[in-house]
Amino acid sequence: MIELKNVYKLYPPEIVALKDVNLKIDSGEFISLVGPSGAGKSTLIKLLIAQERPTRGQIMIGGRDIGSLPGKHVPYFRRKVGVIWQDFKLLPNKTVFENVAYALEVVERPEAEINARVPRILSLVGLEGKEHRFPDELSGGEVQRTAIARALVHEPYLLIADEPTGNLDPMNTDDVINLLLKINHMGTTILLATHNKDVVDNLKRRVIVLEQGTIVSDKKIGKYAL
Amino acid sequence: MVNIRVLKNAVRNLWRNKWLTVATVTVMTLTLFTVAMFMVINVLLSSTIDEVKSRIDLEVFFKTAVTQDQVMAVKNDMEKNTDVKSVKYISKSDALATFKDRNAQDPTVFETITDSENPLPQSLKITLFQVEKLESLNTLFKGGRYGDIVQKTSYEDNRKTIDGFINFGKSVRAIGLALSLIFLLTSLIVVFNTIRINIYTRKDEIEIMKLVGATNWYIRWPFILEGACYGLISLVISTVVLLIGLHFINPYLALYLGDFRGRFYDYLGLYTISIIGIQLLISVVLGVVSSLFAMTRYLKI
């Protein structure tokens, strides 16, 4: 489903963020992407959501080369890829419901569809009864679950999680990872970029290690090893 | 593209940044008001010029040696001329009577002229149907057919008055244009800056919109509408202020213009649509163009 072929990303004059990255991800996989800070994880994620374009190489997602996607097609592509971040990126002046609904509003979905779809997603992530809370009235895990709900509302085939547990305590971390596993079970491919050794080791799933812009290890059932 | 939700967002942004909105609208209102005011002054001047032109008749003063019969012959000729509306003969004594009347308060002038030594010339006062014919008629008396018996005509004096008005009008127009341009530029910068600030304050929201797949135009529209809103609000304020202003200066205008006022209001009526139209154009284009500028600069999509 996703294939990177000889992908380079250079930031002139001298930063080489990614060097000859080759990678193949099948539909339904749960992949952990690990590596020290500055290894190129964030760059890789930016390339996967068409926030940046590769200097060289191809990024094939669903049969299309994302690297050469015309600018006006990018928004439509992004609706098929959900992303969550360490800093959640929720709007503080909107409630849980409104934050999730927002993702549908900005792509101009009708009100009726929004009112039907949002509660369903919120119950999937376990936030029933908290629809009208504001982000600062929630626990860290609940905030991240709201973000996950927002990422899932377009029913993406790929969910990218960029350090989703970076700001969470161990209990909330388990909470979020379990939710990701549940989503993966339902068929969504998940790419989890993380620093958390325990999370990666417990998952017992495929692990890709990135160092200085190159893939140094890619194991079917890997461990966090740097 | 532009649905209720987008419109609602734009209005909410205006409200959220109330003070920024107030400042922006104030500058734009000043700009529009300046433009409108100079347009009104322009109308005032051109109506005055046209009114003066329409009232001008040609006075022909004859040389002292010319007899009354000769003058009457010219009068007959003139009455046959199809351009001429009316001809009035003013004899030496008529001229003296008018002169005495005018200088009744000034005995020194009054006493220098007596009936026996009347230096005032005979004259004809010729009124035309069309003021444009004035110049060609004047040539008859200046070197033309009657050149020998005519001392002077009023044409040159009147010409000077009208030219004076026209030149005054030109200066006013130039000043108006310069001031309007300065204000326009200021508004452009202020709206640009306001939109820039709004983009900055909403940068988290914009980032999220982009990441959940909002189209570029969905993100841009609120800012364009915001710019247009500043323009429209300013237009309404400026027009209302202008109308109230005209209402209040009306009595003074009556004093200054006298019976010229009719023509001024006729002209103003004719130009109202243009004045409002130009303001509308300026306000909307100004608002939209500055926000487009700000977006290309600060809204990276």
Coordinates of C-alpha atoms in Angstrom, one line a residue:
Chain A
M1 CA 0.0 0.0 0.0
I2 CA 2.8 2.4 0.9
E3 CA 6.2 2.2 -0.8
L4 CA 9.2 4.5 -0.6
K5 CA 11.7 4.1 -3.3
N6 CA 15.2 5.7 -3.0
V7 CA 13.8 8.6 -1.0
Y8 CA 16.1 11.5 -0.2
K9 CA 15.3 14.7 1.6
L10 CA 17.9 17.4 1.7
Y11 CA 17.7 20.8 3.4
P12 CA 20.2 22.9 1.6
P13 CA 22.9 23.8 2.1
E14 CA 24.1 20.8 4.1
I15 CA 21.4 18.9 6.1
V16 CA 20.6 15.4 4.8
A17 CA 17.5 14.4 6.6
L18 CA 16.8 11.2 4.7
K19 CA 19.2 9.2 2.7
D20 CA 18.1 6.5 0.2
V21 CA 15.1 5.3 2.2
N22 CA 13.4 2.2 0.8
L23 CA 10.4 0.9 2.7
K24 CA 7.3 -1.1 2.0
I25 CA 4.2 -1.1 4.3
D26 CA 1.3 -3.4 3.7
S27 CA -2.3 -2.6 4.5
G28 CA -3.2 -3.4 8.1
E29 CA 0.3 -3.4 9.5
F30 CA 1.2 -1.8 12.8
I31 CA 4.7 -0.4 12.5
S32 CA 6.8 1.3 15.1
L33 CA 9.3 3.8 13.9
V34 CA 12.1 4.4 16.3
G35 CA 15.4 6.3 16.3
P36 CA 17.2 9.0 18.2
S37 CA 16.2 12.7 17.9
G38 CA 17.2 14.1 14.5
A39 CA 17.3 10.6 12.9
G40 CA 14.7 11.7 10.3
K41 CA 11.4 10.4 11.8
S42 CA 9.6 13.7 11.7
T43 CA 10.9 14.3 8.1
L44 CA 9.6 10.9 7.1
I45 CA 6.2 11.7 8.6
K46 CA 6.1 15.1 6.9
L47 CA 6.8 13.4 3.6
L48 CA 4.0 10.8 4.2
I49 CA 1.4 13.5 4.7
A50 CA 2.7 15.6 1.8
Q51 CA 3.7 18.4 4.1
E52 CA 7.1 18.3 2.5
R53 CA 8.2 16.9 -0.8
P54 CA 11.2 14.5 -1.3
T55 CA 14.3 15.9 -2.9
R56 CA 14.5 12.7 -4.8
G57 CA 12.7 9.3 -5.0
Q58 CA 9.1 8.2 -5.0
I59 CA 6.6 7.9 -2.3
M60 CA 3.8 5.7 -3.6
I61 CA 0.6 5.6 -1.5
G62 CA -2.5 3.9 -2.8
G63 CA -0.9 3.8 -6.3
R64 CA -0.1 7.5 -6.5
D65 CA 3.2 9.3 -6.1
I66 CA 2.7 11.6 -3.2
G67 CA 5.9 13.5 -3.8
S68 CA 4.6 14.8 -7.1
L69 CA 1.0 15.3 -6.1
P70 CA -0.3 18.6 -7.5
G71 CA -0.9 21.1 -4.7
K72 CA -4.7 21.2 -5.1
H73 CA -4.9 17.4 -4.7
V74 CA -3.1 17.4 -1.4
P75 CA -6.1 18.3 0.8
Y76 CA -8.1 15.4 -0.7
F77 CA -5.1 13.1 -0.1
R78 CA -4.8 14.2 3.5
R79 CA -8.4 13.2 4.2
K80 CA -7.3 9.7 3.8
V81 CA -4.4 9.9 6.2
G82 CA -5.0 10.6 9.9
V83 CA -2.3 12.1 12.1
I84 CA -1.9 12.6 15.8
W85 CA 0.8 14.4 17.6
Q86 CA 2.6 14.7 20.9
D87 CA 1.1 18.1 21.5
F88 CA -2.4 17.0 20.4
K89 CA -3.1 20.1 18.3
L90 CA -6.6 20.5 19.5
L91 CA -8.4 23.9 19.5
P92 CA -8.6 24.9 23.1
N93 CA -11.8 27.0 22.6
K94 CA -13.7 24.1 21.2
T95 CA -15.3 21.2 23.0
V96 CA -14.5 17.6 22.3
F97 CA -17.4 17.3 20.0
E98 CA -16.6 20.5 18.2
N99 CA -13.0 19.6 17.8
V100 CA -13.9 16.3 16.1
A101 CA -16.8 17.9 14.1
Y102 CA -14.3 20.6 12.9
A103 CA -12.5 18.1 10.8
L104 CA -15.7 17.4 8.9
E105 CA -16.8 21.0 8.8
V106 CA -13.7 22.2 7.0
V107 CA -14.2 19.6 4.3
E108 CA -17.7 20.9 4.0
R109 CA -19.7 17.9 5.1
P110 CA -23.4 18.4 5.8
E111 CA -24.6 19.0 9.3
A112 CA -26.7 15.8 9.4
E113 CA -23.7 13.7 8.5
I114 CA -21.5 15.5 11.2
N115 CA -24.2 14.9 13.9
A116 CA -24.4 11.2 13.0
R117 CA -20.7 10.5 12.6
V118 CA -19.1 12.3 15.5
P119 CA -20.9 10.6 18.3
R120 CA -20.1 7.2 16.7
I121 CA -16.4 8.0 16.6
L122 CA -16.4 9.4 20.1
S123 CA -17.9 6.2 21.5
L124 CA -15.4 4.2 19.6
V125 CA -12.5 6.0 21.4
G126 CA -14.4 5.9 24.7
L127 CA -15.3 9.5 25.2
E128 CA -19.1 9.2 25.6
G129 CA -20.4 11.6 28.1
K130 CA -17.4 14.0 27.7
E131 CA -18.6 15.5 24.4
H132 CA -19.1 18.9 25.9
R133 CA -15.8 19.2 27.9
F134 CA -13.1 21.5 26.8
P135 CA -9.6 20.1 26.3
D136 CA -8.3 21.6 29.5
E137 CA -11.0 19.8 31.4
L138 CA -9.7 16.4 30.3
S139 CA -6.9 14.1 31.3
G140 CA -3.9 13.7 28.9
G141 CA -5.1 10.4 27.7
E142 CA -8.6 11.8 27.0
V143 CA -7.1 14.7 25.1
Q144 CA -5.1 12.3 22.9
R145 CA -8.2 10.2 22.4
T146 CA -10.0 13.2 21.2
A147 CA -7.2 13.8 18.7
I148 CA -7.4 10.2 17.6
A149 CA -11.2 10.6 17.1
R150 CA -10.6 13.6 14.9
A151 CA -7.9 11.7 12.9
L152 CA -10.3 8.8 12.4
V153 CA -13.4 10.8 11.5
H154 CA -12.5 10.7 7.8
E155 CA -12.0 6.9 8.0
P156 CA -8.4 7.0 6.9
Y157 CA -6.5 4.0 5.7
L158 CA -3.4 5.1 7.4
L159 CA -3.1 6.6 10.9
I160 CA 0.3 8.2 11.7
A161 CA 1.1 8.8 15.3
D162 CA 4.0 11.1 16.0
E163 CA 5.1 10.6 19.6
P164 CA 1.5 10.3 20.7
T165 CA 2.5 9.3 24.2
G166 CA 5.3 11.8 24.7
N167 CA 3.3 13.9 27.1
L168 CA 1.5 11.1 28.9
D169 CA 2.1 9.2 32.1
P170 CA 2.4 5.3 31.8
M171 CA -1.3 4.7 32.5
N172 CA -2.5 7.1 29.9
T173 CA 0.2 5.8 27.5
D174 CA -1.3 2.2 27.8
D175 CA -4.7 3.7 27.3
V176 CA -3.7 5.3 24.0
I177 CA -1.6 2.4 22.7
N178 CA -4.5 0.0 23.4
L179 CA -6.8 2.3 21.5
L180 CA -4.4 2.3 18.6
L181 CA -4.3 -1.5 18.6
K182 CA -8.1 -1.6 18.6
I183 CA -8.1 0.7 15.6
N184 CA -5.5 -1.4 13.9
H185 CA -7.7 -4.5 14.5
M186 CA -10.5 -2.7 12.6
G187 CA -8.2 -2.5 9.6
T188 CA -6.4 0.8 9.7
T189 CA -2.7 0.8 9.0
I190 CA -0.8 2.4 11.9
L191 CA 2.6 4.0 11.8
L192 CA 3.8 4.9 15.3
A193 CA 6.9 7.1 15.8
T194 CA 8.0 6.8 19.3
H195 CA 10.8 7.0 21.8
N196 CA 9.1 4.8 24.4
K197 CA 11.0 1.5 24.7
D198 CA 8.4 -0.2 26.8
V199 CA 5.7 0.6 24.3
V200 CA 7.7 -0.8 21.4
D201 CA 8.9 -3.9 23.2
N202 CA 5.4 -4.8 24.4
L203 CA 3.8 -4.4 21.0
K204 CA 5.8 -7.2 19.5
R205 CA 5.1 -5.8 16.0
R206 CA 7.3 -4.7 13.1
V207 CA 10.0 -2.1 14.1
I208 CA 11.9 0.1 11.8
V209 CA 15.0 1.9 13.2
L210 CA 16.1 5.1 11.6
E211 CA 19.5 6.6 12.2
Q212 CA 21.0 9.6 10.6
G213 CA 18.5 9.5 7.8
T214 CA 18.8 5.8 6.9
I215 CA 17.0 2.7 7.9
V216 CA 19.4 0.6 9.9
S217 CA 17.1 -2.2 10.9
D218 CA 13.6 -3.4 9.9
K219 CA 12.4 -6.5 11.8
K220 CA 9.0 -8.2 11.6
I221 CA 8.8 -8.6 15.3
G222 CA 11.3 -6.1 16.6
K223 CA 12.4 -4.6 19.9
Y224 CA 13.5 -1.1 20.7
A225 CA 17.2 -1.2 20.0
L226 CA 19.4 1.8 19.3
Chain B
M1 CA -17.4 27.4 -2.2
V2 CA -18.7 30.2 0.1
N3 CA -21.3 28.7 2.3
I4 CA -23.0 29.9 5.5
R5 CA -20.3 28.3 7.6
V6 CA -17.5 30.2 5.9
L7 CA -19.4 33.4 6.1
K8 CA -20.1 32.8 9.8
N9 CA -16.4 32.2 10.4
A10 CA -15.5 35.4 8.7
V11 CA -17.9 37.5 10.7
R12 CA -16.8 35.8 13.9
N13 CA -13.2 36.7 13.2
L14 CA -14.1 40.3 12.7
W15 CA -15.9 40.2 16.1
R16 CA -13.1 38.3 17.8
N17 CA -10.6 41.1 16.9
K18 CA -12.9 44.0 17.6
W19 CA -10.3 46.6 18.1
L20 CA -8.3 45.6 15.0
T21 CA -11.6 45.8 13.1
V22 CA -12.3 49.2 14.5
A23 CA -8.9 50.5 13.5
T24 CA -9.0 49.0 10.0
V25 CA -12.5 50.2 9.4
T26 CA -11.6 53.7 10.6
V27 CA -8.7 54.0 8.1
M28 CA -10.8 52.6 5.3
T29 CA -13.7 54.9 6.1
L30 CA -11.3 57.9 6.0
T31 CA -10.1 56.8 2.7
L32 CA -13.5 56.4 1.2
F33 CA -14.7 59.6 2.7
T34 CA -11.8 61.5 1.2
V35 CA -12.5 60.1 -2.2
A36 CA -16.2 60.8 -1.9
M37 CA -15.6 64.3 -0.6
F38 CA -13.3 65.2 -3.5
M39 CA -15.8 63.8 -5.9
V40 CA -18.5 66.0 -4.4
I41 CA -16.3 69.1 -4.6
N42 CA -15.6 68.2 -8.2
V43 CA -19.3 68.1 -8.9
L44 CA -19.7 71.4 -7.1
L45 CA -17.0 73.0 -9.2
S46 CA -18.1 71.6 -12.6
S47 CA -21.7 72.6 -11.9
T48 CA -20.6 76.1 -11.0
I49 CA -18.5 76.3 -14.2
D50 CA -21.3 75.1 -16.3
E51 CA -23.7 77.5 -14.6
V52 CA -21.4 80.5 -15.2
K53 CA -20.9 79.5 -18.8
S54 CA -24.6 79.2 -19.4
R55 CA -25.2 82.7 -18.2
I56 CA -22.6 84.4 -20.2
D57 CA -23.7 86.8 -22.8
L58 CA -21.6 88.9 -25.1
E59 CA -21.4 92.6 -24.5
V60 CA -20.1 94.7 -27.4
F61 CA -18.9 98.2 -26.8
F62 CA -18.7 100.5 -29.8
K63 CA -16.2 103.3 -30.5
T64 CA -17.3 106.8 -29.5
A65 CA -17.5 108.0 -33.0
V66 CA -20.0 105.4 -34.1
T67 CA -23.5 106.7 -34.6
Q68 CA -26.6 105.2 -33.1
D69 CA -27.8 104.2 -36.6
Q70 CA -24.7 102.1 -37.2
V71 CA -25.3 100.3 -33.9
M72 CA -28.9 99.7 -34.7
A73 CA -27.8 98.2 -38.1
V74 CA -25.6 95.8 -36.2
K75 CA -28.5 95.0 -33.9
N76 CA -30.7 94.2 -36.9
D77 CA -28.1 91.9 -38.3
M78 CA -27.7 90.2 -34.9
E79 CA -31.4 89.7 -34.6
K80 CA -31.4 87.8 -37.9
N81 CA -28.6 85.5 -36.7
T82 CA -30.1 82.1 -35.8
D83 CA -27.7 81.6 -32.9
V84 CA -28.8 84.7 -31.2
K85 CA -31.6 84.6 -28.6
S86 CA -31.9 88.3 -27.9
V87 CA -30.2 91.6 -28.4
K88 CA -30.5 94.6 -26.1
Y89 CA -29.4 98.0 -27.1
I90 CA -27.8 100.1 -24.3
S91 CA -27.4 103.8 -25.2
K92 CA -24.9 106.1 -23.8
S93 CA -27.4 107.5 -21.3
D94 CA -28.6 104.1 -20.3
A95 CA -25.0 103.2 -19.6
L96 CA -24.6 106.4 -17.6
A97 CA -27.7 105.7 -15.6
T98 CA -26.5 102.2 -14.7
F99 CA -23.0 103.5 -13.9
K100 CA -24.5 106.2 -11.6
D101 CA -26.7 103.6 -10.0
R102 CA -23.7 101.4 -9.3
N103 CA -21.6 104.2 -7.9
A104 CA -24.2 106.0 -6.0
Q105 CA -22.3 105.5 -2.7
D106 CA -19.1 107.1 -4.1
P107 CA -19.6 110.8 -4.9
T108 CA -16.0 111.3 -6.2
V109 CA -16.6 108.8 -9.0
F110 CA -20.1 110.0 -9.4
E111 CA -19.1 113.7 -9.9
T112 CA -16.5 113.0 -12.6
I113 CA -19.1 112.1 -15.1
T114 CA -21.8 114.4 -16.2
D115 CA -24.5 114.1 -18.9
S116 CA -22.7 116.6 -21.1
E117 CA -19.4 114.8 -21.0
N118 CA -20.5 111.2 -21.1
P119 CA -17.5 109.0 -21.9
L120 CA -19.4 105.7 -21.7
P121 CA -19.8 103.9 -25.0
Q122 CA -23.0 102.5 -26.6
S123 CA -23.2 98.8 -26.4
L124 CA -25.2 95.8 -27.4
K125 CA -25.9 92.9 -25.0
I126 CA -26.2 89.7 -27.0
T127 CA -27.6 86.6 -25.5
L128 CA -27.0 83.3 -27.3
F129 CA -28.9 80.0 -27.4
Q130 CA -25.7 78.0 -27.1
V131 CA -22.7 79.3 -25.1
E132 CA -20.3 77.4 -27.5
K133 CA -21.1 79.9 -30.3
L134 CA -19.7 82.7 -28.2
E135 CA -16.3 82.5 -29.6
S136 CA -17.3 82.5 -33.3
L137 CA -19.6 85.4 -32.7
N138 CA -16.9 87.3 -30.9
T139 CA -14.7 87.1 -34.0
L140 CA -17.2 89.2 -36.0
F141 CA -16.5 92.1 -33.6
K142 CA -12.8 91.4 -33.2
G143 CA -11.3 92.2 -36.6
G144 CA -14.2 90.7 -38.4
R145 CA -17.1 92.4 -40.2
Y146 CA -17.7 95.0 -37.4
G147 CA -14.0 95.2 -36.3
D148 CA -13.7 98.9 -37.3
I149 CA -16.5 100.2 -35.2
V150 CA -16.1 98.0 -32.1
Q151 CA -13.9 99.1 -29.2
K152 CA -14.0 96.0 -27.2
T153 CA -16.1 93.0 -26.1
S154 CA -16.7 91.3 -22.8
Y155 CA -15.5 88.0 -24.2
E156 CA -11.9 88.3 -22.9
D157 CA -13.0 89.2 -19.4
N158 CA -15.4 86.3 -19.2
R159 CA -12.9 84.0 -20.7
K160 CA -10.6 84.8 -17.8
T161 CA -13.2 84.2 -15.2
I162 CA -14.1 80.8 -16.6
D163 CA -10.5 79.9 -17.1
G164 CA -9.8 80.8 -13.5
F165 CA -12.6 78.5 -12.4
I166 CA -11.3 75.7 -14.6
N167 CA -7.7 76.1 -13.3
F168 CA -9.0 76.1 -9.8
G169 CA -10.9 73.0 -10.5
K170 CA -7.8 71.3 -11.9
S171 CA -5.8 72.1 -8.8
V172 CA -8.5 70.8 -6.6
R173 CA -8.7 67.6 -8.6
A174 CA -4.9 67.1 -8.4
I175 CA -4.9 67.6 -4.6
G176 CA -7.9 65.3 -4.3
L177 CA -6.2 62.6 -6.4
A178 CA -2.9 62.9 -4.4
L179 CA -4.7 62.8 -1.0
S180 CA -6.9 59.9 -2.2
L181 CA -3.8 57.9 -3.3
I182 CA -2.0 58.5 0.0
F183 CA -5.1 57.3 1.9
L184 CA -5.5 54.4 -0.5
L185 CA -2.0 53.3 0.1
T186 CA -2.3 53.7 3.9
S187 CA -5.5 51.6 3.8
L188 CA -3.8 48.9 1.7
I189 CA -1.0 48.6 4.3
V190 CA -3.4 48.7 7.3
V191 CA -5.7 46.0 5.9
F192 CA -2.7 43.9 4.8
N193 CA -1.3 44.2 8.4
T194 CA -4.7 43.3 9.9
I195 CA -5.1 40.2 7.8
R196 CA -1.5 39.3 8.6
I197 CA -2.2 39.6 12.3
N198 CA -5.4 37.5 11.9
I199 CA -3.5 34.8 10.0
Y200 CA -0.9 34.8 12.8
T201 CA -3.5 34.6 15.6
R202 CA -5.3 31.8 13.8
K203 CA -2.1 29.9 12.8
D204 CA -3.0 26.8 15.0
E205 CA -6.4 26.6 13.5
I206 CA -5.0 27.0 10.0
E207 CA -2.5 24.3 10.6
I208 CA -5.2 21.9 11.8
M209 CA -7.4 22.8 8.9
K210 CA -4.6 21.9 6.5
L211 CA -3.9 18.7 8.3
V212 CA -7.4 17.4 8.3
G213 CA -7.7 18.1 4.6
A214 CA -9.4 21.5 4.1
T215 CA -8.9 22.8 0.6
N216 CA -6.8 25.8 0.1
W217 CA -9.7 28.0 -0.9
Y218 CA -11.7 26.9 2.1
I219 CA -8.9 28.3 4.3
R220 CA -8.5 31.4 2.2
W221 CA -12.1 32.5 1.8
P222 CA -12.6 33.7 5.3
F223 CA -9.7 36.1 5.0
I224 CA -10.9 37.4 1.6
L225 CA -14.4 37.9 3.0
E226 CA -12.9 39.6 6.0
G227 CA -11.1 42.1 3.7
A228 CA -14.3 42.6 1.8
C229 CA -16.3 43.1 5.0
Y230 CA -13.9 45.8 6.2
G231 CA -14.5 47.5 2.8
L232 CA -18.3 47.2 3.0
I233 CA -18.6 48.4 6.6
S234 CA -16.4 51.4 5.7
L235 CA -18.5 52.1 2.7
V236 CA -21.7 52.2 4.7
I237 CA -20.2 54.5 7.3
S238 CA -18.6 56.8 4.8
T239 CA -21.8 57.2 2.8
V240 CA -23.9 57.8 5.9
V241 CA -21.4 60.5 7.1
L242 CA -21.4 62.1 3.7
L243 CA -25.2 62.2 3.5
I244 CA -25.4 63.7 7.0
G245 CA -22.7 66.1 6.1
L246 CA -24.5 67.3 3.0
H247 CA -27.6 67.7 4.9
F248 CA -25.9 70.0 7.4
I249 CA -24.0 72.1 5.0
N250 CA -27.1 72.6 2.9
P251 CA -28.0 76.0 4.4
Y252 CA -24.4 77.3 3.9
L253 CA -24.4 75.9 0.4
A254 CA -27.5 77.9 -0.3
L255 CA -25.7 81.1 0.8
Y256 CA -22.6 80.4 -1.2
L257 CA -24.3 79.0 -4.4
G258 CA -27.5 81.1 -4.4
D259 CA -29.6 80.0 -7.3
F260 CA -26.7 77.9 -8.7
R261 CA -27.7 75.3 -6.1
G262 CA -30.3 73.7 -8.4
R263 CA -27.7 72.7 -10.9
F264 CA -25.4 71.4 -8.2
Y265 CA -28.1 69.1 -6.9
D266 CA -29.0 68.0 -10.4
Y267 CA -25.4 67.1 -11.0
L268 CA -25.0 65.4 -7.6
G269 CA -28.1 63.3 -8.4
L270 CA -26.6 62.2 -11.7
Y271 CA -23.3 61.4 -10.0
T272 CA -24.6 59.7 -6.8
I273 CA -24.5 56.3 -8.4
S274 CA -20.9 56.9 -9.6
I275 CA -19.8 58.2 -6.3
I276 CA -21.2 55.2 -4.4
G277 CA -20.1 52.8 -7.2
I278 CA -16.5 54.0 -7.1
Q279 CA -16.4 53.8 -3.4
L280 CA -17.8 50.3 -3.5
L281 CA -15.2 49.3 -6.1
I282 CA -12.4 50.9 -4.1
S283 CA -13.5 49.4 -0.8
V284 CA -14.0 45.8 -2.0
V285 CA -11.0 45.8 -4.3
L286 CA -8.9 47.3 -1.5
G287 CA -10.0 44.8 1.1
V288 CA -9.7 41.8 -1.2
V289 CA -6.4 42.8 -2.8
S290 CA -4.7 43.5 0.6
S291 CA -5.9 40.2 2.0
L292 CA -4.7 38.4 -1.1
F293 CA -1.3 40.1 -0.7
A294 CA -1.2 39.2 3.0
M295 CA -2.1 35.6 2.2
T296 CA 0.5 35.0 -0.5
R297 CA 3.0 36.4 2.0
Y298 CA 1.9 34.7 5.2
L299 CA -0.5 31.9 4.5
K300 CA 1.7 29.1 3.3
I301 CA -0.6 26.3 2.1

